[in-house]
PDB file of C-alpha atoms and ligand atoms in Angstrom:
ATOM      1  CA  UNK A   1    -100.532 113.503 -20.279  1.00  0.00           C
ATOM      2  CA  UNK A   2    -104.231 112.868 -20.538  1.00  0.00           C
ATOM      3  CA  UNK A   3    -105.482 109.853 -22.710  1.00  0.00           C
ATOM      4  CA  UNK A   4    -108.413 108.224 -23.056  1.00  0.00           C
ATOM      5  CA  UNK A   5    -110.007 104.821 -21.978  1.00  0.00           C
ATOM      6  CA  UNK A   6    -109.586 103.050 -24.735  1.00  0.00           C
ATOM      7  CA  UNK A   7    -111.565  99.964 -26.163  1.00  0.00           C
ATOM      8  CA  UNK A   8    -108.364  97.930 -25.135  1.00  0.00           C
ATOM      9  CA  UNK A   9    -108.727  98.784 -21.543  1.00  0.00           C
ATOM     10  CA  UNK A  10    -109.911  95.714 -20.466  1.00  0.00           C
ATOM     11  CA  UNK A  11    -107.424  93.662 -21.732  1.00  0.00           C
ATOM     12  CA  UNK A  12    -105.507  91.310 -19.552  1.00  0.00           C
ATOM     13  CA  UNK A  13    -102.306  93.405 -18.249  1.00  0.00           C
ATOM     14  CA  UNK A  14    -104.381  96.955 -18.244  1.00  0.00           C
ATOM     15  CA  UNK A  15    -104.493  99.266 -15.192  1.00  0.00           C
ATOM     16  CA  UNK A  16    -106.931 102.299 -15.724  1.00  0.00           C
ATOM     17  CA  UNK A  17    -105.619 105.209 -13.067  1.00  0.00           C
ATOM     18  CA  UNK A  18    -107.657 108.273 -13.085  1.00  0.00           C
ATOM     19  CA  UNK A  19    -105.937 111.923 -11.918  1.00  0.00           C
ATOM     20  CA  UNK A  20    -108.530 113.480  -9.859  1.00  0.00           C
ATOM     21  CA  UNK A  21    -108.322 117.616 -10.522  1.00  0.00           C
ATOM     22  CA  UNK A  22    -105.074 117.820 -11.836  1.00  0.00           C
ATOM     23  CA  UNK A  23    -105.819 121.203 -13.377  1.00  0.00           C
ATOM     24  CA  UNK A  24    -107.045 122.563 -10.093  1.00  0.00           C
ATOM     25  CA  UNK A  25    -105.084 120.055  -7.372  1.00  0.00           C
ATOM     26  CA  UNK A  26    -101.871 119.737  -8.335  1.00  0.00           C
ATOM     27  CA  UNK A  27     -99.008 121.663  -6.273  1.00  0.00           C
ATOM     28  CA  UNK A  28     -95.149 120.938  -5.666  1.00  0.00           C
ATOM     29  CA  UNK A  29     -95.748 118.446  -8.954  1.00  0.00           C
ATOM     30  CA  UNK A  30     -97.830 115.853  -7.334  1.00  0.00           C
ATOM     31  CA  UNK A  31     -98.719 114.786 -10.657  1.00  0.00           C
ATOM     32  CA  UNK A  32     -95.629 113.548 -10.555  1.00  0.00           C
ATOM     33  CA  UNK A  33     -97.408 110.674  -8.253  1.00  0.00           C
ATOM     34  CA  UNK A  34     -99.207 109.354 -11.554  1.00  0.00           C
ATOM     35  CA  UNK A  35     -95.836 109.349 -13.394  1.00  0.00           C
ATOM     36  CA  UNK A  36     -94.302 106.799 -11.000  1.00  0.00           C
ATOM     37  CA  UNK A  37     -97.209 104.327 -10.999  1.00  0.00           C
ATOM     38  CA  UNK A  38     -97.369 104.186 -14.779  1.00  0.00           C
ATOM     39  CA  UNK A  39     -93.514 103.894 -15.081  1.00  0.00           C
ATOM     40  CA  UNK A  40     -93.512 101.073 -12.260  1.00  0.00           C
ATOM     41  CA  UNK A  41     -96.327  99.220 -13.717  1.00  0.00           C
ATOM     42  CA  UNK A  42     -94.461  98.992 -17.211  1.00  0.00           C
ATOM     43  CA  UNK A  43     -91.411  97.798 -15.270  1.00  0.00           C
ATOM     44  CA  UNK A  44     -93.705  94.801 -13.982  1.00  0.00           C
ATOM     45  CA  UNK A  45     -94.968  94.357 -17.345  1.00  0.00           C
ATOM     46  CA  UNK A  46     -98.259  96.049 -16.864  1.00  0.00           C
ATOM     47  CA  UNK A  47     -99.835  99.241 -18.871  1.00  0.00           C
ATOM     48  CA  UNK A  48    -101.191 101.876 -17.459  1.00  0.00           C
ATOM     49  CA  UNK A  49    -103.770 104.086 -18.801  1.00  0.00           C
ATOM     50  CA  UNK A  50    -104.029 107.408 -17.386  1.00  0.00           C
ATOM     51  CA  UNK A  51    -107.455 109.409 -17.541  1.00  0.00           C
ATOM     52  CA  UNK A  52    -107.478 112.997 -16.380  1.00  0.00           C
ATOM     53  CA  UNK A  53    -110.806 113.713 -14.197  1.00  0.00           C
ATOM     54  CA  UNK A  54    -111.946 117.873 -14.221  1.00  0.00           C
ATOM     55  CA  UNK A  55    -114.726 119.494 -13.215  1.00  0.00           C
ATOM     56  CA  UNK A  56    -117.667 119.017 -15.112  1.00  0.00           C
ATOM     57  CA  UNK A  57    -116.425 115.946 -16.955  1.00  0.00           C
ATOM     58  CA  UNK A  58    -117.892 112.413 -17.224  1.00  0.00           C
ATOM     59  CA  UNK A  59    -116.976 110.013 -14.340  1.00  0.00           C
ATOM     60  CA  UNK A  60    -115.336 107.032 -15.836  1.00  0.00           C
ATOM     61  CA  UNK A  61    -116.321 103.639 -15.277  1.00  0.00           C
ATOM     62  CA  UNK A  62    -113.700 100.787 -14.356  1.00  0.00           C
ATOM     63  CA  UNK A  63    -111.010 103.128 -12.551  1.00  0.00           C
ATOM     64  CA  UNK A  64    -108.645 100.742 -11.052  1.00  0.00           C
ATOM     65  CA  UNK A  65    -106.505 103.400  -9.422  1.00  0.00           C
ATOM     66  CA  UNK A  66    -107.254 106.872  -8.081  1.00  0.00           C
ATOM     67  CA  UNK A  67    -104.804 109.549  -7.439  1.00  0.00           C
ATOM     68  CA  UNK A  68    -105.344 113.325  -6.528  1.00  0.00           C
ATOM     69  CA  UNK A  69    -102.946 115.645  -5.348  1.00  0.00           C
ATOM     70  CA  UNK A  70    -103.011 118.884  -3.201  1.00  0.00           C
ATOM     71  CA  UNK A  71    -103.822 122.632  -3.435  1.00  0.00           C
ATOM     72  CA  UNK A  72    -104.460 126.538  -2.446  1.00  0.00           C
ATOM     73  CA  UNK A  73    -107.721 126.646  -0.316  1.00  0.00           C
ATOM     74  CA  UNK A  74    -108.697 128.756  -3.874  1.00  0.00           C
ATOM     75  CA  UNK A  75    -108.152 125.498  -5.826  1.00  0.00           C
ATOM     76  CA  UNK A  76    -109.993 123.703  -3.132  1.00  0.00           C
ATOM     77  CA  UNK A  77    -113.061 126.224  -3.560  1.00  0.00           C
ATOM     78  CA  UNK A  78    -113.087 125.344  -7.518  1.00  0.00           C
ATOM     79  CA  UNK A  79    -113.337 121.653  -7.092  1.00  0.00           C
ATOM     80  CA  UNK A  80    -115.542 121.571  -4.218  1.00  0.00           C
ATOM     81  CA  UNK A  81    -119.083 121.558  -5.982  1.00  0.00           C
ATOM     82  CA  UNK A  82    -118.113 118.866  -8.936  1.00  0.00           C
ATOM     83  CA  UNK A  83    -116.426 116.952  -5.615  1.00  0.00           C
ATOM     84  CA  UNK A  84    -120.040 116.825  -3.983  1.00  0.00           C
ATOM     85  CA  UNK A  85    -121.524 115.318  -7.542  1.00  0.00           C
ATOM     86  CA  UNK A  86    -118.523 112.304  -7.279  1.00  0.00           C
ATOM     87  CA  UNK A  87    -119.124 111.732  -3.517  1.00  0.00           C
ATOM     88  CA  UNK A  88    -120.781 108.700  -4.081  1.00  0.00           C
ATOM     89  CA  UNK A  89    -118.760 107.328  -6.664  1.00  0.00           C
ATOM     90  CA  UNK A  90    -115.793 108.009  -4.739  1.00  0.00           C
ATOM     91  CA  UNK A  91    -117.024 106.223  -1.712  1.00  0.00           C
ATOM     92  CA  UNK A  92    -118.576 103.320  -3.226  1.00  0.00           C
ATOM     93  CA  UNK A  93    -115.295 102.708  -4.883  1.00  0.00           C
ATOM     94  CA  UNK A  94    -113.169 103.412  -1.879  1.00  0.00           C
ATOM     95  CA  UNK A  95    -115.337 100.391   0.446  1.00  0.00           C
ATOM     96  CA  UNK A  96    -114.950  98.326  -2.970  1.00  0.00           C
ATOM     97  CA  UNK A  97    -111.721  98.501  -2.488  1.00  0.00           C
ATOM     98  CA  UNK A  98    -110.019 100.607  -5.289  1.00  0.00           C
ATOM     99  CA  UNK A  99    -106.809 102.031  -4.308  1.00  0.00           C
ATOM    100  CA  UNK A 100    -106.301 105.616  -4.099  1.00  0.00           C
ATOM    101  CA  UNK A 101    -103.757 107.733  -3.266  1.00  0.00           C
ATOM    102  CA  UNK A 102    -104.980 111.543  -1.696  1.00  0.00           C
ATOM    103  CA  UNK A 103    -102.165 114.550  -1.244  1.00  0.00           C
ATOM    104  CA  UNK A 104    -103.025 117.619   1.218  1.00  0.00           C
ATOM    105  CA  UNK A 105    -105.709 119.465  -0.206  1.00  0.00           C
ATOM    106  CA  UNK A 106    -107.867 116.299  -1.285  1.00  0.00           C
ATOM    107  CA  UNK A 107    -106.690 114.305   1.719  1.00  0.00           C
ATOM    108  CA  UNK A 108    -108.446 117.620   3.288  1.00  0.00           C
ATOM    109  CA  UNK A 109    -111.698 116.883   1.443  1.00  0.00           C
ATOM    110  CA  UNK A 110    -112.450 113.091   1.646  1.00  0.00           C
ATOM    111  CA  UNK A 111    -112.987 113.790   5.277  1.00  0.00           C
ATOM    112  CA  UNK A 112    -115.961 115.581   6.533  1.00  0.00           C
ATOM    113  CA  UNK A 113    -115.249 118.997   6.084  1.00  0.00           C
ATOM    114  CA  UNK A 114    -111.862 121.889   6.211  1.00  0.00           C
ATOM    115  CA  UNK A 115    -112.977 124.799   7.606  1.00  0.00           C
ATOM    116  CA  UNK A 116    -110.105 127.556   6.515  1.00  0.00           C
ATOM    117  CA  UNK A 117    -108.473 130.195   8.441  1.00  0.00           C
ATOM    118  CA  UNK A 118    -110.793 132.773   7.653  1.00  0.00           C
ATOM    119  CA  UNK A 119    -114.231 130.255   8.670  1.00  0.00           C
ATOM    120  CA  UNK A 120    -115.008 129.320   5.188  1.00  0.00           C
ATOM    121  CA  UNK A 121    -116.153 126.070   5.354  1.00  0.00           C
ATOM    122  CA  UNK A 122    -115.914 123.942   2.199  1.00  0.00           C
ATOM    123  CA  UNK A 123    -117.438 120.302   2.546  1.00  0.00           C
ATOM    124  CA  UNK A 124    -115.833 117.293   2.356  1.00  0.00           C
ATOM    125  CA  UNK A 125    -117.194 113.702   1.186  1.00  0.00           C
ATOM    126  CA  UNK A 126    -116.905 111.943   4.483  1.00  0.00           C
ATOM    127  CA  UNK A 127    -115.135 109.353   2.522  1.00  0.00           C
ATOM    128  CA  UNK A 128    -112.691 108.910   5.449  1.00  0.00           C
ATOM    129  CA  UNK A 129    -113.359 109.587   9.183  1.00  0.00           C
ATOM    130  CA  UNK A 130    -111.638 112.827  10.015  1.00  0.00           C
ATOM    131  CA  UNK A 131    -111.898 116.959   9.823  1.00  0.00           C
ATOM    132  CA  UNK A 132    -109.731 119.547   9.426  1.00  0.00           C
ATOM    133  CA  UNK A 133    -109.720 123.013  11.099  1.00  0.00           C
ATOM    134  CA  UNK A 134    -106.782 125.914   9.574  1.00  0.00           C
ATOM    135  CA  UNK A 135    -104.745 127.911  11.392  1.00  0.00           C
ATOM    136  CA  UNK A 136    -102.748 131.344  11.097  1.00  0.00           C
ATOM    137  CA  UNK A 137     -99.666 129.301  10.976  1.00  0.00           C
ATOM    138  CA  UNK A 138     -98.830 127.177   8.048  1.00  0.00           C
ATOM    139  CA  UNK A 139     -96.544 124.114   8.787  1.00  0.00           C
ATOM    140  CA  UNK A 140     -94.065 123.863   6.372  1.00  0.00           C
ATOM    141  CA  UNK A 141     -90.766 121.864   5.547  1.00  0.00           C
ATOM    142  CA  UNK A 142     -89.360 118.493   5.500  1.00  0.00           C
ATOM    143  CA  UNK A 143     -91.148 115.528   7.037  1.00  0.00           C
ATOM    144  CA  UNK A 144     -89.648 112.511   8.217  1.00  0.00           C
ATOM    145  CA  UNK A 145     -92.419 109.876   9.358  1.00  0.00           C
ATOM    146  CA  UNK A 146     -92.433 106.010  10.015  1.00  0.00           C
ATOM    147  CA  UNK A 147     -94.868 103.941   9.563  1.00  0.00           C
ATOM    148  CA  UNK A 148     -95.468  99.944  10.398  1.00  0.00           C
ATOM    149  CA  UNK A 149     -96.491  98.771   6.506  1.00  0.00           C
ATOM    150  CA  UNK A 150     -94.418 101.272   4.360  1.00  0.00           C
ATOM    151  CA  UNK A 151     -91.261 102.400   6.614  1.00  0.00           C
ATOM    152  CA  UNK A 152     -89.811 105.428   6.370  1.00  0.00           C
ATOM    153  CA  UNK A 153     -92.026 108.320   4.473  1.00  0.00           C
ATOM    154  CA  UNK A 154     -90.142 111.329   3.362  1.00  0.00           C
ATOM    155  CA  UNK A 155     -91.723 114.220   2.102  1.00  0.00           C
ATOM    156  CA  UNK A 156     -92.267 117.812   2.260  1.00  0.00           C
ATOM    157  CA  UNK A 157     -95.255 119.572   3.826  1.00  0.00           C
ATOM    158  CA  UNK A 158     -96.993 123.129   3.454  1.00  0.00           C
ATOM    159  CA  UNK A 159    -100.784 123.185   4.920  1.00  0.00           C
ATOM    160  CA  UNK A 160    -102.563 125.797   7.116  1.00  0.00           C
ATOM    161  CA  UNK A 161    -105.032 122.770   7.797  1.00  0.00           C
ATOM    162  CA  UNK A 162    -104.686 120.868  10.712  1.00  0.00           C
ATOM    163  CA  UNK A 163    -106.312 117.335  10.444  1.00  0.00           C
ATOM    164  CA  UNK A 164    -107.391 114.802  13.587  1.00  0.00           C
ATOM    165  CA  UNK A 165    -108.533 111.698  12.511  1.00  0.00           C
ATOM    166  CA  UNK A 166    -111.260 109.581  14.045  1.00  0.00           C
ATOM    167  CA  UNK A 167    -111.644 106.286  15.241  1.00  0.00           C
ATOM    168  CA  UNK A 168    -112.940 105.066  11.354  1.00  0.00           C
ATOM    169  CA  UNK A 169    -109.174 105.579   9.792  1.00  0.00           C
ATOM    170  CA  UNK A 170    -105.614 104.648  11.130  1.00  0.00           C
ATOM    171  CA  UNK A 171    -103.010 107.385  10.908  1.00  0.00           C
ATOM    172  CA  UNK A 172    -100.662 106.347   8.188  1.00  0.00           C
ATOM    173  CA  UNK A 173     -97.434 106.945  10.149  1.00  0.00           C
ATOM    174  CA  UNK A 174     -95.901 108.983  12.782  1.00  0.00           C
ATOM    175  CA  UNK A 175     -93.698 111.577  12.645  1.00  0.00           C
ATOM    176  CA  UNK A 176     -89.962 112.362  13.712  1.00  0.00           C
ATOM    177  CA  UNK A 177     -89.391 115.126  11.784  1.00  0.00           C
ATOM    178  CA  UNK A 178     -91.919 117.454  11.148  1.00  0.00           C
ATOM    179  CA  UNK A 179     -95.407 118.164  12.096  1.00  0.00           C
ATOM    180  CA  UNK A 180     -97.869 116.269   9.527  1.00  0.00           C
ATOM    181  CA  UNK A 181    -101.830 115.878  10.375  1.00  0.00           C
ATOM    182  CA  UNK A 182    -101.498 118.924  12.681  1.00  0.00           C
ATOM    183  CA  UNK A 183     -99.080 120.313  15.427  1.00  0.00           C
ATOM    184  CA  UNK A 184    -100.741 118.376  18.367  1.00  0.00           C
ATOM    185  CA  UNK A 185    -100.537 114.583  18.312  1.00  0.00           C
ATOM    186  CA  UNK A 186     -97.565 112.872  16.140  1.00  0.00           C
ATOM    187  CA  UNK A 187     -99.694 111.360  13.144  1.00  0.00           C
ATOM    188  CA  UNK A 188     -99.096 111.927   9.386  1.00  0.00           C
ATOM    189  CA  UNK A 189    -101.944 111.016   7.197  1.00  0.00           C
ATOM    190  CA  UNK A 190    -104.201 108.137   7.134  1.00  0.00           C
ATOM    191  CA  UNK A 191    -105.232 105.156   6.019  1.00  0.00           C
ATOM    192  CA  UNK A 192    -108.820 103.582   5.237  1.00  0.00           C
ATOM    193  CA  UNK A 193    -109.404  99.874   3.271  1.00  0.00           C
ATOM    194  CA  UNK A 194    -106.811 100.660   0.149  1.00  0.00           C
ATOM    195  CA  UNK A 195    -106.928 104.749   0.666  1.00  0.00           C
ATOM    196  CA  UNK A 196    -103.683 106.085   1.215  1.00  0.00           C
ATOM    197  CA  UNK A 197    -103.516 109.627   1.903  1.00  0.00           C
ATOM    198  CA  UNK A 198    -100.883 111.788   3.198  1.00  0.00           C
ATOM    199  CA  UNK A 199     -99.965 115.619   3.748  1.00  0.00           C
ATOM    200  CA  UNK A 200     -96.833 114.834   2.033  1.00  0.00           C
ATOM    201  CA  UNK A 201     -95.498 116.340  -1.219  1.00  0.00           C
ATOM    202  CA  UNK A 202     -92.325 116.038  -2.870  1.00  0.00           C
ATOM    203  CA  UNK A 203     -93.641 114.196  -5.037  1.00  0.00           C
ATOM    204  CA  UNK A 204     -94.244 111.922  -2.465  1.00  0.00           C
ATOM    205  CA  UNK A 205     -93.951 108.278  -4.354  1.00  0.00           C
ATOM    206  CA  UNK A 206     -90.689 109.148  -6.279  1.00  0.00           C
ATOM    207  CA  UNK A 207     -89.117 108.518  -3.153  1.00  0.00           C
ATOM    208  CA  UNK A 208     -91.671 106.044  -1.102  1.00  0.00           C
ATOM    209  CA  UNK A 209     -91.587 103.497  -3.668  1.00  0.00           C
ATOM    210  CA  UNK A 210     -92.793 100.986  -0.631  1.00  0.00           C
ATOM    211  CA  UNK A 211     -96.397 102.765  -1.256  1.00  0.00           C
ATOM    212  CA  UNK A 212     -96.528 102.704  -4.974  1.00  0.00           C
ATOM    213  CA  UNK A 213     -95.789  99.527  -4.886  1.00  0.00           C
ATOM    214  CA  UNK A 214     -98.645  98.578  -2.553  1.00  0.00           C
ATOM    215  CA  UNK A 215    -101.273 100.930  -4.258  1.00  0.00           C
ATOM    216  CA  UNK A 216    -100.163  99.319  -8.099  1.00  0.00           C
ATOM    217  CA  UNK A 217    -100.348  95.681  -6.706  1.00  0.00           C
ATOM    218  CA  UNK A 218    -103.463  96.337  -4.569  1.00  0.00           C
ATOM    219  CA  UNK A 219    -105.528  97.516  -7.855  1.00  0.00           C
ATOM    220  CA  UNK A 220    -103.669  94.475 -10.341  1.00  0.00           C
ATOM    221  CA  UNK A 221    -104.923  92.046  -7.739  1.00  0.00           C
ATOM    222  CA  UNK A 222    -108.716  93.646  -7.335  1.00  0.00           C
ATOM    223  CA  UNK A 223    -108.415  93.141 -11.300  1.00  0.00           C
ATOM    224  CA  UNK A 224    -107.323  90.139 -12.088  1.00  0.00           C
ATOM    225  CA  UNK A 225    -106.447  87.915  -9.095  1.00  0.00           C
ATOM    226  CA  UNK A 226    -103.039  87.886  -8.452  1.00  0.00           C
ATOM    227  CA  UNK A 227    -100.219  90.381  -9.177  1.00  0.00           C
ATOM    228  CA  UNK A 228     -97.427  88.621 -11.852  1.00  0.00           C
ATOM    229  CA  UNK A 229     -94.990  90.746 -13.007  1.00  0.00           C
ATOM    230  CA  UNK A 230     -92.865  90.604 -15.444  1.00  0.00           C
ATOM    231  CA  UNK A 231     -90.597  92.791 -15.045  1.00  0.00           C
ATOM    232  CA  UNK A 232     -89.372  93.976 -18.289  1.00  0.00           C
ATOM    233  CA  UNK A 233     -86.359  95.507 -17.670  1.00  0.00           C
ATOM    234  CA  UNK A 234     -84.691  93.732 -14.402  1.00  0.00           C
ATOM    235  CA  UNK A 235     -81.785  96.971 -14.719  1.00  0.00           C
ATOM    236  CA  UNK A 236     -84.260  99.632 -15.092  1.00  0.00           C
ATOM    237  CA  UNK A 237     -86.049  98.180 -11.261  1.00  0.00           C
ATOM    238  CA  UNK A 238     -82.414  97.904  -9.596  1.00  0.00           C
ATOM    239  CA  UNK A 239     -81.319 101.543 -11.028  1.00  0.00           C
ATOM    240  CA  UNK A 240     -84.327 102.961  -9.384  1.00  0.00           C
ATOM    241  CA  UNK A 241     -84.078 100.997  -6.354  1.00  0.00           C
ATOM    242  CA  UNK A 242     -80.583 102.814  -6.335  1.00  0.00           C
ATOM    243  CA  UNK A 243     -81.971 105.992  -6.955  1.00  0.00           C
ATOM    244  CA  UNK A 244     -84.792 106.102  -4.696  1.00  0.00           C
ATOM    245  CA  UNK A 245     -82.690 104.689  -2.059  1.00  0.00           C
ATOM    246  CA  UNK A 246     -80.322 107.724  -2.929  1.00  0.00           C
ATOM    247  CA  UNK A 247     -82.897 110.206  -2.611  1.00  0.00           C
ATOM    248  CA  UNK A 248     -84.014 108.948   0.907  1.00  0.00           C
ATOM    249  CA  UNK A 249     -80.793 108.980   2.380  1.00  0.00           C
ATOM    250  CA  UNK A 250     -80.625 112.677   1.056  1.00  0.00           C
ATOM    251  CA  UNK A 251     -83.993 113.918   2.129  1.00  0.00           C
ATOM    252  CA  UNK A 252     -83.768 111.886   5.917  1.00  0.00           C
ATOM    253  CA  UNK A 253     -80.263 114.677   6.065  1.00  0.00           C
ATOM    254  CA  UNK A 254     -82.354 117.959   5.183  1.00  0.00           C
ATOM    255  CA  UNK A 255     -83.098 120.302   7.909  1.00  0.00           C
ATOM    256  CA  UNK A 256     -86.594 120.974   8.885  1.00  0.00           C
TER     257      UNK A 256
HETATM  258  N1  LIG B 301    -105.021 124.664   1.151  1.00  0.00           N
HETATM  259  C1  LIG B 301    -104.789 123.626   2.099  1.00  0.00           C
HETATM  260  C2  LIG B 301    -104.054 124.101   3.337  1.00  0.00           C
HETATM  261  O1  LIG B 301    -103.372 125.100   3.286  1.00  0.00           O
HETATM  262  C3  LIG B 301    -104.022 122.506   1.433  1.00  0.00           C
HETATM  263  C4  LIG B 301    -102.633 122.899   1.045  1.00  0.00           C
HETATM  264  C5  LIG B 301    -101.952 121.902   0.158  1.00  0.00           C
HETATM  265  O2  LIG B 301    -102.574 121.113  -0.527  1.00  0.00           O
HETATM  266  N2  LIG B 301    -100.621 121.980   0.120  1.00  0.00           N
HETATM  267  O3  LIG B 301    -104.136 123.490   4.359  1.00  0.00           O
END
């Protein structure tokens, strides 16, 4: 999966997305997330150049796109020193506008802090506005939330952490199914400049292409102006439009 940047990145039609921790962050196949934006930029004629980001490596320059996914408070503890050393790359990048897409456990951690179950506390970057506090209780099972830009967001959930935003990020949607940030108010995930993050895995953008869409178009146009397509294969968009569509009206039927 992993490639380099390579010399050729800069060309005119080149989106560099880097997977934040998919070694340690990665459950239910969130990676899957990274598989949809570079198959949806080829069919709008752009290429996609996928860097995998670990602990301890180099932090790329010129990351149009940043994705991360979710994980075990034990994968959380793993990342959460090299996560400290990014901090300010992360959050220089998110008020410059780079889209990024968070899952769960690093939704968790680009707010302020999420203290577990058992009182560990493991820091987050402050990158957006909110905390999150775990319970006993894990919530767990299918989510059905709507939200004003993307519509309906399916997805499945499985967190002990219970987030509450603050007044610096909007929630990304509410739910009707489900209990998403936490089992008090009605939000599900949040949204900050081009940040996108959500508890919600499934993969979540197989079947919310609305919000790949929007993150892949967001970091064409901070790149080079405008987004153009040209869509390569005009069959390939309307069979996936089909199947996505499918897989909604499927996942909107599953019990909780
Ligand atoms: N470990 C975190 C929690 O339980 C995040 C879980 C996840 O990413 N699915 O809340």
């Amino acid at each position: 999966m992993s490639e380099t940047l390579n010399p050729a990145a800069g060309d005119d039609r080149t989106i560099n997305i880097l997977q934040l921790y998919p070694r340690d962050m990665n459950i239910y196949g969130d990676w899957g997330n990274v598989l949809v934006l570079k198959q949806r930029l080829k069919w709008h004629g752009y290429t996609a150049n996928v860097l995998d980001y670990n602990p301890g490596d180099g932090f790329p320059a010129d990351v149009d796109l940043l994705v991360g996914g979710g994980g075990q408070d034990s994968g959380q503890v793993v990342i959460q020193e090299d996560l400290q050393t990014i901090a300010p790359a992360l959050r220089a990048m998110a008020e410059d506008d780079v889209p990024m897409l968070a899952i769960c456990g690093l939704y968790q951690l680009f707010g302020r802090f999420f203290k577990t179950h058992t009182g560990t506390v493991i820091p987050g970057i402050g990158l957006l506005d909110l905390e999150t506090h775990g319970g006993t209780e894990r919530l767990i099972g299918n989510v059905l939330s709507v939200s004003e830009e993307f519509g309906e967001i399916h997805g499945y959930e499985n967190h002990s952490g219970q987030t509450f935003l603050g007044p610096g990020v909007k929630p990304l949607a509410q739910v009707r199914k489900g209990e998403g940030n936490n089992s008090k108010d009605t939000w599900e995930g949040a949204r900050y400049r081009n940040v996108v993050a959500s508890y919600l895995h499934g993969s979540l953008l197989p079947k919310n292409p609305a919000i790949a869409d929007f993150l892949l178009q967001q970091a064409v146009i901070r790149k080079f102006g405008a987004f153009e397509p040209r869509p390569e294969s005009a069959s390939d968009l309307d069979e996936l439009a089909r199947l996505s569509e499918l897989a909604r009206q499927h996942a909107s039927q599953r019990p909780r």
